[in-house]
Amino acid sequence: MLAGRRIVLGITGGVAAYKAAYIARRLTEQGASVRVVMTPTATRFIGEATFAALTGFDPIVNLFGGDDPSPHTTLASWADVIVVAPATAATLAKLASGESSNALVATVLASTCPVVVAPAMHTEMWEHDATQENLTTLASRGYEIVRPESGELAGGDVGIGRLADPDTIIETITRVVASGPLAGVHVIVTAGGTREAIDPVRFIGNRSSGKMGNAIARVAAAQGASVTLVTAADDPDISGVVAVRVESADEMAEAVWSRLDTCDVAVMAAAVADFKPEKADTTKIKRTSGLPSIQLVPTPDVLQGVHESPNRPFLVGFAAETGTLEDAAAKAKRKGVDLLVANDVTSDGSGFGSDTNEVTFFYSDGTSKGLPLLDKDDVAKALWEEVHILRGAG
Ligand code: CTP
């Protein structure tokens, strides 16, 4: 659920700071991208090197002196969620009053994403009116508070104030990030046009840009799905989307078929070549060798393989037609899909590379529904709404 999600982990100066190392580790293990921002006091409890090793990135401690002139705004706009664990009474006060005197508070203040705060402090500090009022303020602003537990505290005291179980904090992050109508749904989307090699220089390709597939992946991730994008186009680097780059139909088939055991919905938006050269030359075919004749053989039908899999997910196919959609209903049946999204790629605003698309949904019972010309993101939203209804979740 966290794969591809972008998480800023804020660490403040309390003895529980060592537990943030476990949180960073578990988040990265689950495929999240983690960037750490520490208060100067936090570095007295745990070293920056620990987080650099765990996340692959140096933590930000100072607003000045690094390569980025504005690290707090960079991090803030990058993040899907910010989690502050442990959060001291001092940091809660700064967050509540908006006193952005360090990189951590500045990052939170510069962000618009959800914020999870896990306080940890001595019982008296936790119960103090100042702390409780600050927490009420933060909660009223929509911050998610993971309340501390009762237990042994620094110095051997016992009482409420111990940082919540790190796994509880991780569960909260997961819930906050992966919420929406597709939460818990594993999705595979194919995108782009495959390239079938003729020689190391040339290939047989098509005009697909991958934009429709990217939009479908982006909307699914925004609605909480775990998304794998198997793309023959460039990696679009979408938050929450794990991109697998492939080139040929064979590679796309392998990438998709090997992931079906954890797939609930497959959306095959790629323009897959139907034929490939029987044999790709290993060296460039020279002009002087004369006009080559290329023997073509069929490629695997990726969609067909998904349909026939014992792990068959809910299956959405695409049909790029030219001139008329009259074959699309028959194609929906022939391909065995639950939903076929057909478009006429020669009509205005629907061609390859365009930011808009005019599609018609064809259902397995032979009925259809036409949509107006829409942005590809809106087509993607309509598609997921349709999938939601057809899967019986709506
Ligand atoms: N598709 C696929 N693997 C292929 C060819 C197509 O997975 N080798 C998928 C496409 O991603 C799309 C659907 O099948 O979701 C329909 O593709 P399309 O090219 O329209 O259909 P074809 O079966 O190739 O039929 P035709 O070329 O006759 O239109």
GROMACS .gro file of C-alpha atoms and ligand atoms in nm:
model
  423
    1MET     CA    1   0.000   0.000   0.000
    2LEU     CA    2   0.293   0.233   0.062
    3ALA     CA    3   0.490   0.145  -0.250
    4GLY     CA    4   0.586   0.458  -0.438
    5ARG     CA    5   0.438   0.689  -0.172
    6ARG     CA    6   0.643   0.990  -0.068
    7ILE     CA    7   0.681   1.030   0.304
    8VAL     CA    8   0.860   1.301   0.500
    9LEU     CA    9   0.960   1.171   0.841
   10GLY     CA   10   1.014   1.453   1.089
   11ILE     CA   11   1.214   1.368   1.400
   12THR     CA   12   1.235   1.586   1.708
   13GLY     CA   13   1.454   1.577   2.017
   14GLY     CA   14   1.327   1.310   2.250
   15VAL     CA   15   1.465   0.979   2.365
   16ALA     CA   16   1.210   0.800   2.145
   17ALA     CA   17   1.395   0.937   1.842
   18TYR     CA   18   1.570   0.600   1.811
   19LYS     CA   19   1.232   0.443   1.728
   20ALA     CA   20   1.213   0.665   1.419
   21ALA     CA   21   1.490   0.452   1.271
   22TYR     CA   22   1.258   0.150   1.284
   23ILE     CA   23   0.978   0.356   1.126
   24ALA     CA   24   1.209   0.471   0.845
   25ARG     CA   25   1.322   0.115   0.785
   26ARG     CA   26   0.970  -0.032   0.774
   27LEU     CA   27   0.847   0.243   0.540
   28THR     CA   28   1.132   0.193   0.294
   29GLU     CA   29   1.091  -0.185   0.312
   30GLN     CA   30   0.734  -0.134   0.197
   31GLY     CA   31   0.856   0.058  -0.106
   32ALA     CA   32   0.789   0.412   0.019
   33SER     CA   33   1.030   0.692  -0.061
   34VAL     CA   34   1.134   0.846   0.270
   35ARG     CA   35   1.306   1.180   0.333
   36VAL     CA   36   1.399   1.272   0.687
   37VAL     CA   37   1.398   1.616   0.842
   38MET     CA   38   1.536   1.650   1.195
   39THR     CA   39   1.540   1.926   1.451
   40PRO     CA   40   1.889   2.013   1.576
   41THR     CA   41   1.797   1.863   1.914
   42ALA     CA   42   1.695   1.535   1.750
   43THR     CA   43   2.054   1.494   1.624
   44ARG     CA   44   2.167   1.478   1.990
   45PHE     CA   45   1.960   1.163   2.033
   46ILE     CA   46   2.026   0.985   1.703
   47GLY     CA   47   2.274   1.042   1.423
   48GLU     CA   48   2.195   1.171   1.077
   49ALA     CA   49   2.409   0.892   0.931
   50THR     CA   50   2.157   0.634   1.055
   51PHE     CA   51   1.879   0.789   0.847
   52ALA     CA   52   2.105   0.850   0.548
   53ALA     CA   53   2.182   0.478   0.549
   54LEU     CA   54   1.820   0.372   0.599
   55THR     CA   55   1.661   0.602   0.341
   56GLY     CA   56   1.943   0.666   0.094
   57PHE     CA   57   1.917   1.043   0.146
   58ASP     CA   58   2.087   1.281   0.386
   59PRO     CA   59   1.843   1.418   0.643
   60ILE     CA   60   1.770   1.790   0.635
   61VAL     CA   61   1.860   1.961   0.960
   62ASN     CA   62   1.936   2.316   0.848
   63LEU     CA   63   1.747   2.540   0.612
   64PHE     CA   64   2.074   2.690   0.492
   65GLY     CA   65   2.404   2.561   0.365
   66GLY     CA   66   2.286   2.273   0.145
   67ASP     CA   67   2.254   2.250  -0.233
   68ASP     CA   68   1.884   2.337  -0.227
   69PRO     CA   69   1.817   2.704  -0.144
   70SER     CA   70   1.468   2.615  -0.022
   71PRO     CA   71   1.471   2.259   0.117
   72HIS     CA   72   1.152   2.304   0.321
   73THR     CA   73   0.935   2.400   0.023
   74THR     CA   74   1.096   2.130  -0.194
   75LEU     CA   75   1.016   1.865   0.067
   76ALA     CA   76   0.672   2.006   0.138
   77SER     CA   77   0.559   1.994  -0.224
   78TRP     CA   78   0.717   1.650  -0.274
   79ALA     CA   79   0.545   1.484   0.023
   80ASP     CA   80   0.225   1.278   0.014
   81VAL     CA   81   0.226   1.282   0.392
   82ILE     CA   82   0.443   1.423   0.670
   83VAL     CA   83   0.479   1.227   0.991
   84VAL     CA   84   0.640   1.378   1.297
   85ALA     CA   85   0.752   1.096   1.528
   86PRO     CA   86   0.843   1.155   1.800
   87ALA     CA   87   0.689   1.499   1.839
   88THR     CA   88   0.806   1.682   2.152
   89ALA     CA   89   0.594   1.933   2.346
   90ALA     CA   90   0.814   2.209   2.201
   91THR     CA   91   0.748   2.102   1.843
   92LEU     CA   92   0.373   2.069   1.907
   93ALA     CA   93   0.380   2.427   2.039
   94LYS     CA   94   0.571   2.551   1.735
   95LEU     CA   95   0.337   2.372   1.496
   96ALA     CA   96   0.030   2.508   1.675
   97SER     CA   97   0.160   2.866   1.677
   98GLY     CA   98   0.322   2.848   1.333
   99GLU     CA   99   0.665   2.934   1.465
  100SER     CA  100   0.877   2.801   1.183
  101SER     CA  101   1.214   2.838   1.349
  102ASN     CA  102   1.360   2.513   1.217
  103ALA     CA  103   1.355   2.305   0.900
  104LEU     CA  104   1.100   2.058   1.035
  105VAL     CA  105   0.835   2.310   1.133
  106ALA     CA  106   0.902   2.512   0.818
  107THR     CA  107   0.845   2.200   0.609
  108VAL     CA  108   0.514   2.123   0.781
  109LEU     CA  109   0.400   2.483   0.746
  110ALA     CA  110   0.491   2.490   0.378
  111SER     CA  111   0.296   2.173   0.304
  112THR     CA  112  -0.063   2.105   0.206
  113CYS     CA  113  -0.050   1.726   0.249
  114PRO     CA  114  -0.187   1.533   0.549
  115VAL     CA  115   0.023   1.549   0.866
  116VAL     CA  116   0.052   1.272   1.123
  117VAL     CA  117   0.188   1.365   1.465
  118ALA     CA  118   0.299   1.111   1.725
  119PRO     CA  119   0.379   1.291   2.051
  120ALA     CA  120   0.616   1.153   2.313
  121MET     CA  121   0.706   1.323   2.641
  122HIS     CA  122   0.684   1.297   3.016
  123THR     CA  123   0.337   1.250   3.164
  124GLU     CA  124   0.329   1.596   3.322
  125MET     CA  125   0.422   1.762   2.995
  126TRP     CA  126   0.163   1.555   2.808
  127GLU     CA  127  -0.111   1.641   3.057
  128HIS     CA  128  -0.022   2.010   3.074
  129ASP     CA  129  -0.296   2.240   2.948
  130ALA     CA  130  -0.052   2.402   2.706
  131THR     CA  131   0.021   2.070   2.535
  132GLN     CA  132  -0.343   1.962   2.531
  133GLU     CA  133  -0.453   2.296   2.388
  134ASN     CA  134  -0.186   2.273   2.118
  135LEU     CA  135  -0.305   1.923   2.030
  136THR     CA  136  -0.665   2.043   2.010
  137THR     CA  137  -0.552   2.319   1.775
  138LEU     CA  138  -0.361   2.075   1.555
  139ALA     CA  139  -0.648   1.824   1.551
  140SER     CA  140  -0.889   2.102   1.453
  141ARG     CA  141  -0.663   2.172   1.154
  142GLY     CA  142  -0.695   1.812   1.044
  143TYR     CA  143  -0.368   1.675   1.183
  144GLU     CA  144  -0.385   1.307   1.263
  145ILE     CA  145  -0.270   1.256   1.623
  146VAL     CA  146  -0.134   0.916   1.724
  147ARG     CA  147  -0.170   0.937   2.097
  148PRO     CA  148   0.113   0.820   2.324
  149GLU     CA  149   0.087   0.507   2.534
  150SER     CA  150   0.137   0.435   2.899
  151GLY     CA  151   0.466   0.278   2.990
  152GLU     CA  152   0.819   0.337   3.104
  153LEU     CA  153   0.952   0.683   3.021
  154ALA     CA  154   1.296   0.840   3.018
  155GLY     CA  155   1.464   0.832   3.359
  156GLY     CA  156   1.264   0.527   3.467
  157ASP     CA  157   0.932   0.706   3.534
  158VAL     CA  158   0.615   0.525   3.441
  159GLY     CA  159   0.302   0.689   3.296
  160ILE     CA  160   0.135   0.810   2.981
  161GLY     CA  161   0.364   0.976   2.730
  162ARG     CA  162   0.560   0.692   2.567
  163LEU     CA  163   0.564   0.711   2.188
  164ALA     CA  164   0.286   0.498   2.036
  165ASP     CA  165   0.392   0.160   1.902
  166PRO     CA  166   0.583   0.235   1.578
  167ASP     CA  167   0.367  -0.020   1.394
  168THR     CA  168   0.057   0.173   1.502
  169ILE     CA  169   0.217   0.489   1.361
  170ILE     CA  170   0.290   0.307   1.033
  171GLU     CA  171  -0.070   0.181   1.017
  172THR     CA  172  -0.190   0.539   1.059
  173ILE     CA  173   0.041   0.661   0.781
  174THR     CA  174  -0.089   0.383   0.555
  175ARG     CA  175  -0.450   0.472   0.628
  176VAL     CA  176  -0.389   0.841   0.569
  177VAL     CA  177  -0.196   0.794   0.245
  178ALA     CA  178  -0.390   0.512   0.092
  179SER     CA  179  -0.741   0.632   0.156
  180GLY     CA  180  -1.011   0.668  -0.103
  181PRO     CA  181  -1.248   0.446  -0.298
  182LEU     CA  182  -0.962   0.228  -0.426
  183ALA     CA  183  -0.785   0.179  -0.091
  184GLY     CA  184  -0.650  -0.175  -0.069
  185VAL     CA  185  -0.701  -0.243  -0.440
  186HIS     CA  186  -0.397  -0.364  -0.637
  187VAL     CA  187  -0.395  -0.232  -0.989
  188ILE     CA  188  -0.177  -0.301  -1.294
  189VAL     CA  189  -0.192  -0.050  -1.577
  190THR     CA  190  -0.013  -0.092  -1.909
  191ALA     CA  191   0.082   0.216  -2.106
  192GLY     CA  192   0.276   0.340  -2.405
  193GLY     CA  193   0.360   0.183  -2.736
  194THR     CA  194   0.587  -0.120  -2.745
  195ARG     CA  195   0.897  -0.123  -2.963
  196GLU     CA  196   0.992  -0.438  -3.151
  197ALA     CA  197   1.358  -0.438  -3.243
  198ILE     CA  198   1.469  -0.477  -3.603
  199ASP     CA  199   1.833  -0.417  -3.516
  200PRO     CA  200   2.008  -0.223  -3.236
  201VAL     CA  201   1.906   0.105  -3.400
  202ARG     CA  202   1.564   0.048  -3.551
  203PHE     CA  203   1.234  -0.078  -3.425
  204ILE     CA  204   0.872  -0.122  -3.523
  205GLY     CA  205   0.670   0.108  -3.302
  206ASN     CA  206   0.352   0.311  -3.286
  207ARG     CA  207   0.239   0.659  -3.194
  208SER     CA  208   0.113   0.589  -2.841
  209SER     CA  209   0.246   0.844  -2.589
  210GLY     CA  210   0.143   0.664  -2.270
  211LYS     CA  211  -0.058   0.968  -2.153
  212MET     CA  212  -0.389   0.780  -2.116
  213GLY     CA  213  -0.227   0.498  -1.916
  214ASN     CA  214  -0.039   0.749  -1.701
  215ALA     CA  215  -0.364   0.931  -1.622
  216ILE     CA  216  -0.531   0.602  -1.528
  217ALA     CA  217  -0.241   0.514  -1.298
  218ARG     CA  218  -0.232   0.864  -1.145
  219VAL     CA  219  -0.604   0.869  -1.067
  220ALA     CA  220  -0.595   0.515  -0.923
  221ALA     CA  221  -0.307   0.608  -0.690
  222ALA     CA  222  -0.484   0.928  -0.585
  223GLN     CA  223  -0.788   0.716  -0.498
  224GLY     CA  224  -0.579   0.495  -0.270
  225ALA     CA  225  -0.490   0.201  -0.497
  226SER     CA  226  -0.149   0.032  -0.504
  227VAL     CA  227  -0.051   0.083  -0.863
  228THR     CA  228   0.206  -0.084  -1.086
  229LEU     CA  229   0.247   0.088  -1.419
  230VAL     CA  230   0.404  -0.135  -1.682
  231THR     CA  231   0.504   0.119  -1.940
  232ALA     CA  232   0.675   0.120  -2.274
  233ALA     CA  233   0.690   0.502  -2.254
  234ASP     CA  234   0.908   0.706  -2.018
  235ASP     CA  235   0.860   0.659  -1.643
  236PRO     CA  236   0.618   0.942  -1.556
  237ASP     CA  237   0.731   0.943  -1.188
  238ILE     CA  238   0.387   0.956  -1.034
  239SER     CA  239   0.351   0.947  -0.657
  240GLY     CA  240   0.213   0.613  -0.541
  241VAL     CA  241   0.285   0.446  -0.872
  242VAL     CA  242   0.560   0.189  -0.914
  243ALA     CA  243   0.672   0.207  -1.274
  244VAL     CA  244   0.819  -0.094  -1.453
  245ARG     CA  245   0.986   0.008  -1.779
  246VAL     CA  246   0.962  -0.235  -2.067
  247GLU     CA  247   1.031  -0.209  -2.436
  248SER     CA  248   0.878  -0.496  -2.629
  249ALA     CA  249   0.548  -0.687  -2.617
  250ASP     CA  250   0.740  -0.988  -2.479
  251GLU     CA  251   0.880  -0.781  -2.193
  252MET     CA  252   0.538  -0.630  -2.123
  253ALA     CA  253   0.378  -0.975  -2.116
  254GLU     CA  254   0.639  -1.105  -1.872
  255ALA     CA  255   0.610  -0.796  -1.649
  256VAL     CA  256   0.231  -0.817  -1.634
  257TRP     CA  257   0.184  -1.192  -1.613
  258SER     CA  258   0.439  -1.230  -1.334
  259ARG     CA  259   0.246  -0.986  -1.116
  260LEU     CA  260  -0.106  -1.123  -1.148
  261ASP     CA  261  -0.113  -1.306  -0.816
  262THR     CA  262  -0.152  -0.975  -0.634
  263CYS     CA  263  -0.361  -0.793  -0.894
  264ASP     CA  264  -0.729  -0.701  -0.847
  265VAL     CA  265  -0.779  -0.485  -1.155
  266ALA     CA  266  -0.578  -0.478  -1.480
  267VAL     CA  267  -0.622  -0.190  -1.722
  268MET     CA  268  -0.453  -0.258  -2.054
  269ALA     CA  269  -0.409   0.087  -2.203
  270ALA     CA  270  -0.085   0.008  -2.389
  271ALA     CA  271  -0.067  -0.001  -2.764
  272VAL     CA  272   0.102  -0.338  -2.797
  273ALA     CA  273   0.256  -0.434  -3.129
  274ASP     CA  274   0.075  -0.730  -3.280
  275PHE     CA  275   0.379  -0.842  -3.479
  276LYS     CA  276   0.753  -0.833  -3.430
  277PRO     CA  277   1.050  -0.919  -3.649
  278GLU     CA  278   1.115  -1.291  -3.623
  279LYS     CA  279   1.478  -1.218  -3.543
  280ALA     CA  280   1.637  -0.888  -3.447
  281ASP     CA  281   1.979  -0.831  -3.603
  282THR     CA  282   2.252  -0.786  -3.344
  283THR     CA  283   2.433  -0.532  -3.562
  284LYS     CA  284   2.298  -0.241  -3.759
  285ILE     CA  285   2.163  -0.343  -4.098
  286LYS     CA  286   2.369  -0.148  -4.352
  287ARG     CA  287   2.211   0.043  -4.634
  288THR     CA  288   2.472  -0.110  -4.862
  289SER     CA  289   2.337  -0.459  -4.789
  290GLY     CA  290   2.028  -0.369  -4.992
  291LEU     CA  291   1.663  -0.354  -4.893
  292PRO     CA  292   1.609  -0.606  -4.613
  293SER     CA  293   1.298  -0.817  -4.597
  294ILE     CA  294   1.171  -0.855  -4.244
  295GLN     CA  295   0.981  -1.167  -4.152
  296LEU     CA  296   0.716  -1.084  -3.893
  297VAL     CA  297   0.578  -1.319  -3.630
  298PRO     CA  298   0.295  -1.256  -3.379
  299THR     CA  299   0.369  -1.109  -3.036
  300PRO     CA  300   0.205  -1.244  -2.722
  301ASP     CA  301  -0.140  -1.100  -2.654
  302VAL     CA  302  -0.082  -0.957  -2.306
  303LEU     CA  303  -0.451  -0.901  -2.240
  304GLN     CA  304  -0.541  -1.253  -2.353
  305GLY     CA  305  -0.286  -1.396  -2.112
  306VAL     CA  306  -0.441  -1.196  -1.827
  307HIS     CA  307  -0.789  -1.314  -1.924
  308GLU     CA  308  -0.680  -1.678  -1.925
  309SER     CA  309  -0.481  -1.659  -1.603
  310PRO     CA  310  -0.608  -1.856  -1.302
  311ASN     CA  311  -0.560  -1.526  -1.115
  312ARG     CA  312  -0.772  -1.333  -1.364
  313PRO     CA  313  -0.832  -0.984  -1.223
  314PHE     CA  314  -1.115  -0.751  -1.323
  315LEU     CA  315  -1.008  -0.674  -1.677
  316VAL     CA  316  -1.031  -0.348  -1.871
  317GLY     CA  317  -0.920  -0.340  -2.234
  318PHE     CA  318  -0.867  -0.054  -2.474
  319ALA     CA  319  -0.946  -0.043  -2.842
  320ALA     CA  320  -0.785   0.220  -3.058
  321GLU     CA  321  -1.000   0.224  -3.370
  322THR     CA  322  -0.985   0.436  -3.680
  323GLY     CA  323  -1.295   0.588  -3.835
  324THR     CA  324  -1.567   0.383  -3.666
  325LEU     CA  325  -1.627   0.200  -3.338
  326GLU     CA  326  -1.860  -0.054  -3.491
  327ASP     CA  327  -1.618  -0.344  -3.424
  328ALA     CA  328  -1.569  -0.248  -3.060
  329ALA     CA  329  -1.869  -0.438  -2.916
  330ALA     CA  330  -1.752  -0.756  -3.090
  331LYS     CA  331  -1.396  -0.690  -2.965
  332ALA     CA  332  -1.519  -0.656  -2.605
  333LYS     CA  333  -1.678  -1.000  -2.637
  334ARG     CA  334  -1.390  -1.159  -2.826
  335LYS     CA  335  -1.133  -1.029  -2.577
  336GLY     CA  336  -1.341  -1.141  -2.276
  337VAL     CA  337  -1.296  -0.810  -2.095
  338ASP     CA  338  -1.525  -0.673  -1.826
  339LEU     CA  339  -1.504  -0.328  -1.980
  340LEU     CA  340  -1.366  -0.207  -2.312
  341VAL     CA  341  -1.269   0.157  -2.359
  342ALA     CA  342  -1.283   0.238  -2.728
  343ASN     CA  343  -1.183   0.552  -2.909
  344ASP     CA  344  -1.142   0.669  -3.264
  345VAL     CA  345  -0.782   0.784  -3.277
  346THR     CA  346  -0.845   0.977  -3.600
  347SER     CA  347  -1.112   1.203  -3.448
  348ASP     CA  348  -1.023   1.557  -3.334
  349GLY     CA  349  -0.883   1.569  -2.978
  350SER     CA  350  -0.855   1.190  -2.944
  351GLY     CA  351  -0.532   1.114  -3.127
  352PHE     CA  352  -0.211   0.973  -2.980
  353GLY     CA  353  -0.023   1.229  -2.773
  354SER     CA  354  -0.333   1.443  -2.717
  355ASP     CA  355  -0.427   1.559  -2.365
  356THR     CA  356  -0.793   1.484  -2.433
  357ASN     CA  357  -0.987   1.177  -2.539
  358GLU     CA  358  -1.340   1.093  -2.647
  359VAL     CA  359  -1.417   0.737  -2.548
  360THR     CA  360  -1.706   0.494  -2.546
  361PHE     CA  361  -1.741   0.225  -2.280
  362PHE     CA  362  -1.848  -0.117  -2.409
  363TYR     CA  363  -1.976  -0.362  -2.151
  364SER     CA  364  -1.963  -0.741  -2.152
  365ASP     CA  365  -2.342  -0.759  -2.206
  366GLY     CA  366  -2.306  -0.581  -2.542
  367THR     CA  367  -2.432  -0.239  -2.424
  368SER     CA  368  -2.230   0.079  -2.452
  369LYS     CA  369  -2.208   0.436  -2.321
  370GLY     CA  370  -2.044   0.728  -2.500
  371LEU     CA  371  -1.861   1.002  -2.309
  372PRO     CA  372  -1.796   1.355  -2.436
  373LEU     CA  373  -1.450   1.485  -2.524
  374LEU     CA  374  -1.270   1.511  -2.188
  375ASP     CA  375  -0.924   1.565  -2.043
  376LYS     CA  376  -0.748   1.230  -2.009
  377ASP     CA  377  -0.755   1.272  -1.627
  378ASP     CA  378  -1.135   1.304  -1.643
  379VAL     CA  379  -1.159   1.000  -1.870
  380ALA     CA  380  -0.951   0.815  -1.611
  381LYS     CA  381  -1.185   0.928  -1.331
  382ALA     CA  382  -1.487   0.812  -1.530
  383LEU     CA  383  -1.315   0.480  -1.595
  384TRP     CA  384  -1.248   0.418  -1.225
  385GLU     CA  385  -1.604   0.515  -1.137
  386GLU     CA  386  -1.724   0.258  -1.389
  387VAL     CA  387  -1.486  -0.009  -1.256
  388HIS     CA  388  -1.605   0.065  -0.902
  389ILE     CA  389  -1.969   0.014  -1.005
  390LEU     CA  390  -1.903  -0.295  -1.217
  391ARG     CA  391  -1.698  -0.462  -0.942
  392GLY     CA  392  -2.002  -0.426  -0.723
  393ALA     CA  393  -1.839  -0.195  -0.475
  394GLY     CA  394  -2.043   0.107  -0.568
  395CTP     N1  395  -0.335  -0.597  -2.644
  395CTP     C1  396  -0.242  -0.671  -2.574
  395CTP     N2  397  -0.147  -0.741  -2.639
  395CTP     C2  398  -0.138  -0.740  -2.772
  395CTP     C3  399  -0.232  -0.663  -2.846
  395CTP     C4  400  -0.328  -0.593  -2.779
  395CTP     O1  401  -0.250  -0.672  -2.451
  395CTP     N3  402  -0.043  -0.808  -2.833
  395CTP     C5  403  -0.440  -0.526  -2.571
  395CTP     C6  404  -0.432  -0.376  -2.580
  395CTP     O2  405  -0.357  -0.321  -2.475
  395CTP     C7  406  -0.579  -0.335  -2.570
  395CTP     C8  407  -0.653  -0.453  -2.631
  395CTP     O3  408  -0.562  -0.563  -2.630
  395CTP     O4  409  -0.621  -0.325  -2.436
  395CTP     C9  410  -0.703  -0.431  -2.770
  395CTP     O5  411  -0.598  -0.393  -2.853
  395CTP     P1  412  -0.623  -0.367  -3.006
  395CTP     O6  413  -0.493  -0.341  -3.072
  395CTP     O7  414  -0.733  -0.266  -3.021
  395CTP     O8  415  -0.686  -0.507  -3.048
  395CTP     P2  416  -0.633  -0.624  -3.129
  395CTP     O9  417  -0.667  -0.748  -3.059
  395CTP    O10  418  -0.489  -0.605  -3.161
  395CTP    O11  419  -0.726  -0.617  -3.257
  395CTP     P3  420  -0.711  -0.538  -3.395
  395CTP    O12  421  -0.564  -0.514  -3.418
  395CTP    O13  422  -0.771  -0.631  -3.491
  395CTP    O14  423  -0.790  -0.411  -3.381
   0.00000   0.00000   0.00000
